[in-house]
């Protein structure tokens, strides 16, 4: 490693599974802050309503799938498609140095691939998924363990 490598701009991708909501607005603010501090920042987001998202000209990679159109399995299938979208992005884009997963549903596909590819991961715990749904006891305990 030469001395210039530490001064190189780091590429950060913020993974947001709720495009259009408050979490997405927070992702945009974080990306703007990273950009203003010399990082390269992008957002990978799931736009669940296919509406126009205001990204302040930040480079966005958008997964457009409205789970409400495909009831009753729309959300379950949506998460599977979303995770495949995220996995494909990570595998296909080696330029990224740091993945910032906002919330548990963005973290699931990131962790195993980033461990294999030796990428840095930031897990931003937005809400406690273990307490947010009526999970069977073993699943709730596993999710609570992962969230902690």
Backbone as JSON Lines, residues from 0, in Angstrom:
{"i":0,"aa":"X","n":[0.84,-1.18,0.0],"ca":[0.0,0.0,0.0],"c":[0.88,1.24,0.0]}
{"i":1,"aa":"X","n":[0.68,2.11,-0.95],"ca":[1.47,3.33,-0.99],"c":[0.76,4.44,-0.2]}
{"i":2,"aa":"X","n":[1.44,5.5,0.04],"ca":[0.9,6.58,0.87],"c":[-0.3,7.27,0.27]}
{"i":3,"aa":"X","n":[-0.45,7.23,-1.04],"ca":[-1.58,7.92,-1.69],"c":[-2.89,7.17,-1.56]}
{"i":4,"aa":"X","n":[-2.84,5.89,-1.23],"ca":[-4.07,5.1,-1.18],"c":[-5.0,5.6,-0.07]}
{"i":5,"aa":"X","n":[-4.45,6.05,1.05],"ca":[-5.27,6.56,2.13],"c":[-5.96,7.86,1.77]}
{"i":6,"aa":"X","n":[-5.4,8.63,0.83],"ca":[-5.97,9.9,0.43],"c":[-7.0,9.76,-0.69]}
{"i":7,"aa":"X","n":[-7.12,8.57,-1.25],"ca":[-8.08,8.36,-2.33],"c":[-9.5,8.5,-1.79]}
{"i":8,"aa":"X","n":[-10.38,9.04,-2.63],"ca":[-11.78,9.18,-2.24],"c":[-12.41,7.8,-2.11]}
{"i":9,"aa":"X","n":[-13.08,7.57,-1.01],"ca":[-13.78,6.3,-0.78],"c":[-15.15,6.36,-1.44]}
{"i":10,"aa":"X","n":[-15.56,5.24,-2.01],"ca":[-16.87,5.12,-2.63],"c":[-17.82,4.46,-1.64]}
{"i":11,"aa":"X","n":[-18.91,5.16,-1.32],"ca":[-19.89,4.68,-0.36],"c":[-21.23,4.51,-1.08]}
{"i":12,"aa":"X","n":[-21.87,3.36,-0.86],"ca":[-23.21,3.16,-1.37],"c":[-24.14,2.95,-0.17]}
{"i":13,"aa":"X","n":[-25.15,3.8,-0.09],"ca":[-26.15,3.71,0.98],"c":[-27.3,2.86,0.45]}
{"i":14,"aa":"X","n":[-27.62,1.81,1.17],"ca":[-28.68,0.88,0.74],"c":[-29.92,1.18,1.56]}
{"i":15,"aa":"X","n":[-30.99,1.56,0.85],"ca":[-32.22,2.0,1.48],"c":[-33.39,1.22,0.9]}
{"i":16,"aa":"X","n":[-34.09,0.48,1.75],"ca":[-35.18,-0.37,1.25],"c":[-36.54,0.3,1.3]}
{"i":17,"aa":"X","n":[-36.59,1.61,1.55],"ca":[-37.87,2.31,1.64],"c":[-37.82,3.64,0.9]}
{"i":18,"aa":"X","n":[-37.51,3.61,-0.38],"ca":[-37.41,4.84,-1.16],"c":[-38.68,5.66,-1.09]}
{"i":19,"aa":"X","n":[-38.53,6.94,-0.84],"ca":[-39.66,7.85,-0.82],"c":[-40.1,8.24,0.57]}
{"i":20,"aa":"X","n":[-39.71,7.5,1.6],"ca":[-40.1,7.82,2.97],"c":[-39.03,8.61,3.7]}
{"i":21,"aa":"X","n":[-39.23,8.72,5.0],"ca":[-38.28,9.45,5.83],"c":[-36.9,8.83,5.83]}
{"i":22,"aa":"X","n":[-36.83,7.49,5.75],"ca":[-35.53,6.82,5.7],"c":[-34.77,7.2,4.43]}
{"i":23,"aa":"X","n":[-35.51,7.35,3.33],"ca":[-34.87,7.74,2.08],"c":[-34.35,9.17,2.17]}
{"i":24,"aa":"X","n":[-35.15,10.07,2.75],"ca":[-34.7,11.45,2.92],"c":[-33.44,11.51,3.77]}
{"i":25,"aa":"X","n":[-33.38,10.64,4.77],"ca":[-32.18,10.55,5.61],"c":[-30.99,10.06,4.8]}
{"i":26,"aa":"X","n":[-31.22,9.09,3.9],"ca":[-30.15,8.58,3.03],"c":[-29.61,9.69,2.14]}
{"i":27,"aa":"X","n":[-30.5,10.53,1.62],"ca":[-30.08,11.65,0.77],"c":[-29.24,12.64,1.58]}
{"i":28,"aa":"X","n":[-29.67,12.93,2.8],"ca":[-28.89,13.85,3.66],"c":[-27.51,13.26,3.97]}
{"i":29,"aa":"X","n":[-27.46,11.95,4.26],"ca":[-26.17,11.32,4.54],"c":[-25.27,11.36,3.31]}
{"i":30,"aa":"X","n":[-25.83,11.07,2.14],"ca":[-25.04,11.1,0.9],"c":[-24.49,12.5,0.65]}
{"i":31,"aa":"X","n":[-25.32,13.52,0.84],"ca":[-24.85,14.9,0.67],"c":[-23.74,15.23,1.66]}
{"i":32,"aa":"X","n":[-23.86,14.77,2.89],"ca":[-22.82,15.01,3.88],"c":[-21.53,14.31,3.49]}
{"i":33,"aa":"X","n":[-21.63,13.07,3.04],"ca":[-20.44,12.34,2.59],"c":[-19.77,13.05,1.42]}
{"i":34,"aa":"X","n":[-20.59,13.5,0.46],"ca":[-20.05,14.22,-0.71],"c":[-19.32,15.49,-0.27]}
{"i":35,"aa":"X","n":[-19.89,16.2,0.69],"ca":[-19.27,17.46,1.14],"c":[-17.97,17.22,1.92]}
{"i":36,"aa":"X","n":[-17.75,15.97,2.36],"ca":[-16.52,15.63,3.09],"c":[-15.55,14.82,2.23]}
{"i":37,"aa":"X","n":[-15.74,14.87,0.92],"ca":[-14.76,14.28,0.01],"c":[-14.98,12.83,-0.38]}
{"i":38,"aa":"X","n":[-16.08,12.23,0.07],"ca":[-16.39,10.87,-0.34],"c":[-17.18,10.9,-1.64]}
{"i":39,"aa":"X","n":[-17.23,9.77,-2.32],"ca":[-18.14,9.57,-3.43],"c":[-19.31,8.78,-2.85]}
{"i":40,"aa":"X","n":[-20.52,9.24,-3.06],"ca":[-21.67,8.6,-2.44],"c":[-22.77,8.36,-3.47]}
{"i":41,"aa":"X","n":[-23.42,7.22,-3.34],"ca":[-24.54,6.83,-4.19],"c":[-25.6,6.2,-3.3]}
{"i":42,"aa":"X","n":[-26.81,6.1,-3.82],"ca":[-27.91,5.47,-3.09],"c":[-28.47,4.34,-3.93]}
{"i":43,"aa":"X","n":[-28.62,3.2,-3.3],"ca":[-29.3,2.04,-3.88],"c":[-30.62,1.94,-3.13]}
{"i":44,"aa":"X","n":[-31.74,2.12,-3.83],"ca":[-33.01,2.21,-3.12],"c":[-34.11,1.4,-3.79]}
{"i":45,"aa":"X","n":[-35.09,1.03,-2.96],"ca":[-36.29,0.33,-3.44],"c":[-37.41,1.35,-3.46]}
{"i":46,"aa":"X","n":[-37.81,1.73,-4.66],"ca":[-38.93,2.65,-4.85],"c":[-40.2,1.83,-4.94]}
{"i":47,"aa":"X","n":[-40.94,1.75,-3.86],"ca":[-42.12,0.88,-3.78],"c":[-43.36,1.46,-4.43]}
{"i":48,"aa":"X","n":[-43.36,2.72,-4.76],"ca":[-44.54,3.35,-5.36],"c":[-44.3,3.78,-6.8]}
{"i":49,"aa":"X","n":[-43.08,3.62,-7.28],"ca":[-42.69,4.05,-8.62],"c":[-42.91,5.54,-8.83]}
{"i":50,"aa":"X","n":[-42.87,6.31,-7.74],"ca":[-43.0,7.77,-7.85],"c":[-41.61,8.37,-8.06]}
{"i":51,"aa":"X","n":[-41.6,9.63,-8.44],"ca":[-40.32,10.31,-8.64],"c":[-39.71,10.61,-7.28]}
{"i":52,"aa":"X","n":[-38.44,10.22,-7.12],"ca":[-37.75,10.45,-5.86],"c":[-36.78,11.61,-6.01]}
{"i":53,"aa":"X","n":[-36.81,12.54,-5.07],"ca":[-35.9,13.68,-5.09],"c":[-34.59,13.24,-4.45]}
{"i":54,"aa":"X","n":[-33.54,13.22,-5.27],"ca":[-32.25,12.73,-4.78],"c":[-31.18,13.8,-4.77]}
{"i":55,"aa":"X","n":[-31.54,15.07,-4.98],"ca":[-30.55,16.16,-4.99],"c":[-29.4,15.87,-5.94]}
{"i":56,"aa":"X","n":[-29.67,15.27,-7.07],"ca":[-28.66,14.95,-8.09],"c":[-27.6,13.94,-7.61]}
{"i":57,"aa":"X","n":[-27.95,13.15,-6.63],"ca":[-27.07,12.06,-6.17],"c":[-27.31,10.87,-7.1]}
{"i":58,"aa":"X","n":[-26.23,10.19,-7.46],"ca":[-26.36,9.03,-8.32],"c":[-27.19,7.96,-7.59]}
{"i":59,"aa":"X","n":[-28.29,7.53,-8.24],"ca":[-29.17,6.54,-7.62],"c":[-29.29,5.31,-8.51]}
{"i":60,"aa":"X","n":[-29.37,4.17,-7.84],"ca":[-29.66,2.9,-8.48],"c":[-30.99,2.46,-7.89]}
{"i":61,"aa":"X","n":[-32.04,2.45,-8.72],"ca":[-33.37,2.26,-8.2],"c":[-33.97,0.92,-8.6]}
{"i":62,"aa":"X","n":[-34.53,0.25,-7.6],"ca":[-35.3,-0.97,-7.81],"c":[-36.77,-0.57,-7.72]}
{"i":63,"aa":"X","n":[-37.48,-0.69,-8.83],"ca":[-38.88,-0.3,-8.86],"c":[-39.79,-1.51,-8.83]}
{"i":64,"aa":"X","n":[-40.44,-1.7,-7.72],"ca":[-41.39,-2.82,-7.57],"c":[-42.42,-2.4,-6.53]}
{"i":65,"aa":"X","n":[-43.68,-2.38,-6.92],"ca":[-44.76,-2.0,-6.01],"c":[-45.41,-3.26,-5.45]}
{"i":66,"aa":"X","n":[-45.13,-3.6,-4.18],"ca":[-45.68,-4.84,-3.61],"c":[-47.2,-4.8,-3.45]}
{"i":67,"aa":"X","n":[-47.81,-3.61,-3.43],"ca":[-49.26,-3.52,-3.27],"c":[-50.0,-4.07,-4.49]}
{"i":68,"aa":"X","n":[-49.34,-4.11,-5.64],"ca":[-49.98,-4.61,-6.85],"c":[-50.09,-6.12,-6.87]}
{"i":69,"aa":"X","n":[-49.33,-6.8,-6.02],"ca":[-49.24,-8.25,-6.1],"c":[-49.6,-8.91,-4.78]}
{"i":70,"aa":"X","n":[-50.72,-8.54,-4.21],"ca":[-51.17,-9.14,-2.95],"c":[-51.61,-10.58,-3.2]}
{"i":71,"aa":"X","n":[-51.51,-11.47,-2.25],"ca":[-51.05,-11.3,-0.88],"c":[-49.54,-11.52,-0.7]}
{"i":72,"aa":"X","n":[-48.85,-12.01,-1.71],"ca":[-47.43,-12.33,-1.56],"c":[-46.51,-11.23,-2.06]}
{"i":73,"aa":"X","n":[-47.05,-10.08,-2.37],"ca":[-46.27,-9.01,-2.95],"c":[-45.07,-8.59,-2.15]}
{"i":74,"aa":"X","n":[-45.23,-8.44,-0.84],"ca":[-44.12,-7.98,-0.02],"c":[-43.06,-9.07,0.14]}
{"i":75,"aa":"X","n":[-43.49,-10.3,0.32],"ca":[-42.53,-11.4,0.45],"c":[-41.72,-11.54,-0.84]}
{"i":76,"aa":"X","n":[-42.41,-11.57,-1.97],"ca":[-41.7,-11.65,-3.26],"c":[-40.86,-10.4,-3.47]}
{"i":77,"aa":"X","n":[-41.38,-9.25,-3.05],"ca":[-40.65,-8.0,-3.19],"c":[-39.31,-8.04,-2.48]}
{"i":78,"aa":"X","n":[-39.31,-8.55,-1.25],"ca":[-38.03,-8.64,-0.52],"c":[-37.07,-9.59,-1.21]}
{"i":79,"aa":"X","n":[-37.55,-10.69,-1.72],"ca":[-36.67,-11.62,-2.44],"c":[-36.08,-10.95,-3.68]}
{"i":80,"aa":"X","n":[-36.91,-10.25,-4.45],"ca":[-36.43,-9.54,-5.64],"c":[-35.45,-8.43,-5.25]}
{"i":81,"aa":"X","n":[-35.79,-7.71,-4.18],"ca":[-34.93,-6.63,-3.68],"c":[-33.56,-7.19,-3.3]}
{"i":82,"aa":"X","n":[-33.55,-8.28,-2.55],"ca":[-32.27,-8.87,-2.13],"c":[-31.45,-9.33,-3.32]}
{"i":83,"aa":"X","n":[-32.11,-9.87,-4.34],"ca":[-31.4,-10.26,-5.56],"c":[-30.83,-9.04,-6.27]}
{"i":84,"aa":"X","n":[-31.58,-7.96,-6.3],"ca":[-31.13,-6.7,-6.89],"c":[-29.88,-6.19,-6.16]}
{"i":85,"aa":"X","n":[-29.92,-6.2,-4.83],"ca":[-28.78,-5.75,-4.03],"c":[-27.58,-6.67,-4.24]}
{"i":86,"aa":"X","n":[-27.81,-7.97,-4.18],"ca":[-26.72,-8.94,-4.39],"c":[-26.06,-8.73,-5.75]}
{"i":87,"aa":"X","n":[-26.88,-8.58,-6.78],"ca":[-26.36,-8.36,-8.13],"c":[-25.52,-7.08,-8.19]}
{"i":88,"aa":"X","n":[-25.99,-6.03,-7.53],"ca":[-25.24,-4.77,-7.52],"c":[-23.88,-4.96,-6.86]}
{"i":89,"aa":"X","n":[-23.87,-5.61,-5.71],"ca":[-22.61,-5.79,-4.98],"c":[-21.63,-6.65,-5.77]}
{"i":90,"aa":"X","n":[-22.13,-7.73,-6.34],"ca":[-21.26,-8.63,-7.12],"c":[-20.74,-7.94,-8.37]}
{"i":91,"aa":"X","n":[-21.56,-7.1,-8.99],"ca":[-21.21,-6.46,-10.26],"c":[-20.38,-5.19,-10.14]}
{"i":92,"aa":"X","n":[-20.29,-4.63,-8.95],"ca":[-19.64,-3.32,-8.79],"c":[-18.52,-3.39,-7.76]}
{"i":93,"aa":"X","n":[-17.33,-3.65,-8.24],"ca":[-16.19,-3.81,-7.33],"c":[-15.6,-2.46,-6.89]}
{"i":94,"aa":"X","n":[-16.04,-1.34,-7.49],"ca":[-15.47,-0.04,-7.16],"c":[-15.9,0.47,-5.78]}
{"i":95,"aa":"X","n":[-16.94,-0.12,-5.19],"ca":[-17.47,0.36,-3.91],"c":[-16.56,-0.09,-2.77]}
{"i":96,"aa":"X","n":[-16.24,0.86,-1.88],"ca":[-15.39,0.56,-0.73],"c":[-16.2,0.25,0.53]}
{"i":97,"aa":"X","n":[-17.31,0.97,0.69],"ca":[-18.11,0.86,1.92],"c":[-19.58,0.76,1.53]}
{"i":98,"aa":"X","n":[-20.28,-0.2,2.14],"ca":[-21.73,-0.31,1.99],"c":[-22.38,0.1,3.3]}
{"i":99,"aa":"X","n":[-23.3,1.03,3.21],"ca":[-24.02,1.51,4.39],"c":[-25.46,1.0,4.28]}
{"i":100,"aa":"X","n":[-25.77,-0.04,5.04],"ca":[-27.11,-0.65,4.99],"c":[-28.01,0.04,6.0]}
{"i":101,"aa":"X","n":[-29.03,0.7,5.5],"ca":[-30.01,1.34,6.37],"c":[-31.08,0.31,6.7]}
{"i":102,"aa":"X","n":[-31.08,-0.18,7.9],"ca":[-32.12,-1.1,8.34],"c":[-31.82,-2.55,8.02]}
{"i":103,"aa":"X","n":[-32.54,-3.4,8.71],"ca":[-32.32,-4.84,8.66],"c":[-32.52,-5.42,7.26]}
{"i":104,"aa":"X","n":[-33.54,-4.95,6.54],"ca":[-33.84,-5.53,5.24],"c":[-32.87,-5.11,4.14]}
{"i":105,"aa":"X","n":[-32.06,-4.12,4.41],"ca":[-30.95,-3.79,3.52],"c":[-29.67,-4.51,3.92]}
{"i":106,"aa":"X","n":[-29.61,-4.91,5.19],"ca":[-28.41,-5.55,5.75],"c":[-28.31,-7.02,5.36]}
{"i":107,"aa":"X","n":[-29.45,-7.71,5.24],"ca":[-29.46,-9.15,4.98],"c":[-28.63,-9.53,3.75]}
{"i":108,"aa":"X","n":[-28.83,-8.9,2.59],"ca":[-28.04,-9.32,1.43],"c":[-26.61,-8.78,1.42]}
{"i":109,"aa":"X","n":[-26.37,-7.72,2.19],"ca":[-25.06,-7.07,2.17],"c":[-24.01,-7.86,2.93]}
{"i":110,"aa":"X","n":[-24.35,-8.3,4.11],"ca":[-23.34,-8.87,5.0],"c":[-22.59,-10.07,4.41]}
{"i":111,"aa":"X","n":[-23.26,-11.11,3.92],"ca":[-22.48,-12.27,3.45],"c":[-21.56,-11.96,2.27]}
{"i":112,"aa":"X","n":[-22.05,-11.18,1.31],"ca":[-21.25,-10.88,0.13],"c":[-20.08,-9.96,0.5]}
{"i":113,"aa":"X","n":[-20.34,-9.0,1.37],"ca":[-19.27,-8.08,1.77],"c":[-18.2,-8.79,2.59]}
{"i":114,"aa":"X","n":[-18.58,-9.78,3.36],"ca":[-17.58,-10.56,4.09],"c":[-16.7,-11.34,3.11]}
{"i":115,"aa":"X","n":[-17.33,-11.91,2.1],"ca":[-16.58,-12.67,1.09],"c":[-15.67,-11.74,0.29]}
{"i":116,"aa":"X","n":[-16.2,-10.59,-0.12],"ca":[-15.43,-9.64,-0.94],"c":[-14.55,-8.71,-0.1]}
{"i":117,"aa":"X","n":[-14.61,-8.87,1.22],"ca":[-13.81,-8.05,2.15],"c":[-14.08,-6.55,1.98]}
{"i":118,"aa":"X","n":[-15.36,-6.22,1.94],"ca":[-15.79,-4.82,1.88],"c":[-16.25,-4.37,3.26]}
{"i":119,"aa":"X","n":[-16.13,-3.09,3.53],"ca":[-16.59,-2.55,4.8],"c":[-18.1,-2.37,4.77]}
{"i":120,"aa":"X","n":[-18.73,-2.65,5.91],"ca":[-20.18,-2.53,6.03],"c":[-20.52,-1.68,7.25]}
{"i":121,"aa":"X","n":[-21.41,-0.74,7.05],"ca":[-21.99,0.03,8.14],"c":[-23.44,-0.42,8.23]}
{"i":122,"aa":"X","n":[-23.84,-0.87,9.42],"ca":[-25.24,-1.27,9.63],"c":[-25.91,-0.2,10.46]}
{"i":123,"aa":"X","n":[-26.86,0.47,9.87],"ca":[-27.59,1.57,10.49],"c":[-28.93,1.03,10.97]}
{"i":124,"aa":"X","n":[-29.04,0.78,12.25],"ca":[-30.25,0.2,12.82],"c":[-31.32,1.28,12.95]}
{"i":125,"aa":"X","n":[-32.25,1.3,12.01],"ca":[-33.29,2.33,11.99],"c":[-34.44,1.96,12.91]}
{"i":126,"aa":"X","n":[-34.84,0.7,12.87],"ca":[-35.89,0.21,13.76],"c":[-35.58,-1.24,14.13]}
{"i":127,"aa":"X","n":[-36.22,-1.71,15.16],"ca":[-36.0,-3.07,15.61],"c":[-37.02,-3.99,14.95]}
{"i":128,"aa":"X","n":[-36.58,-4.71,13.94],"ca":[-37.45,-5.59,13.17],"c":[-37.97,-6.73,14.05]}
{"i":129,"aa":"X","n":[-37.14,-7.2,14.97],"ca":[-37.56,-8.31,15.84],"c":[-38.83,-7.94,16.62]}
{"i":130,"aa":"X","n":[-38.96,-6.67,16.97],"ca":[-40.13,-6.22,17.74],"c":[-41.25,-5.69,16.87]}
{"i":131,"aa":"X","n":[-41.01,-5.53,15.57],"ca":[-41.98,-4.89,14.69],"c":[-42.99,-5.84,14.07]}
{"i":132,"aa":"X","n":[-42.7,-7.14,14.09],"ca":[-43.58,-8.12,13.46],"c":[-43.85,-9.25,14.44]}
{"i":133,"aa":"X","n":[-44.89,-10.01,14.18],"ca":[-45.2,-11.17,15.01],"c":[-44.45,-12.38,14.45]}
{"i":134,"aa":"X","n":[-43.18,-12.51,14.83],"ca":[-42.34,-13.61,14.37],"c":[-42.53,-14.82,15.26]}
{"i":135,"aa":"X","n":[-42.35,-16.02,14.74],"ca":[-42.26,-17.19,15.62],"c":[-41.05,-17.0,16.54]}
{"i":136,"aa":"X","n":[-41.11,-17.56,17.72],"ca":[-40.09,-17.33,18.74],"c":[-38.65,-17.56,18.25]}
{"i":137,"aa":"X","n":[-38.32,-18.67,17.58],"ca":[-36.92,-18.83,17.14],"c":[-36.48,-17.77,16.15]}
{"i":138,"aa":"X","n":[-37.37,-17.38,15.23],"ca":[-37.03,-16.35,14.25],"c":[-36.82,-15.01,14.95]}
{"i":139,"aa":"X","n":[-37.69,-14.69,15.91],"ca":[-37.57,-13.42,16.63],"c":[-36.25,-13.37,17.39]}
{"i":140,"aa":"X","n":[-35.87,-14.47,18.02],"ca":[-34.61,-14.51,18.77],"c":[-33.41,-14.34,17.83]}
{"i":141,"aa":"X","n":[-33.45,-14.99,16.67],"ca":[-32.36,-14.87,15.71],"c":[-32.24,-13.44,15.19]}
{"i":142,"aa":"X","n":[-33.38,-12.85,14.84],"ca":[-33.36,-11.47,14.32],"c":[-32.88,-10.5,15.41]}
{"i":143,"aa":"X","n":[-33.35,-10.7,16.64],"ca":[-32.9,-9.84,17.75],"c":[-31.38,-9.98,17.95]}
{"i":144,"aa":"X","n":[-30.88,-11.19,17.84],"ca":[-29.43,-11.42,17.97],"c":[-28.67,-10.68,16.88]}
{"i":145,"aa":"X","n":[-29.15,-10.77,15.63],"ca":[-28.49,-10.1,14.52],"c":[-28.56,-8.58,14.65]}
{"i":146,"aa":"X","n":[-29.67,-8.08,15.16],"ca":[-29.82,-6.64,15.32],"c":[-28.92,-6.08,16.41]}
{"i":147,"aa":"X","n":[-28.59,-6.91,17.37],"ca":[-27.72,-6.43,18.46],"c":[-26.29,-6.59,18.06]}
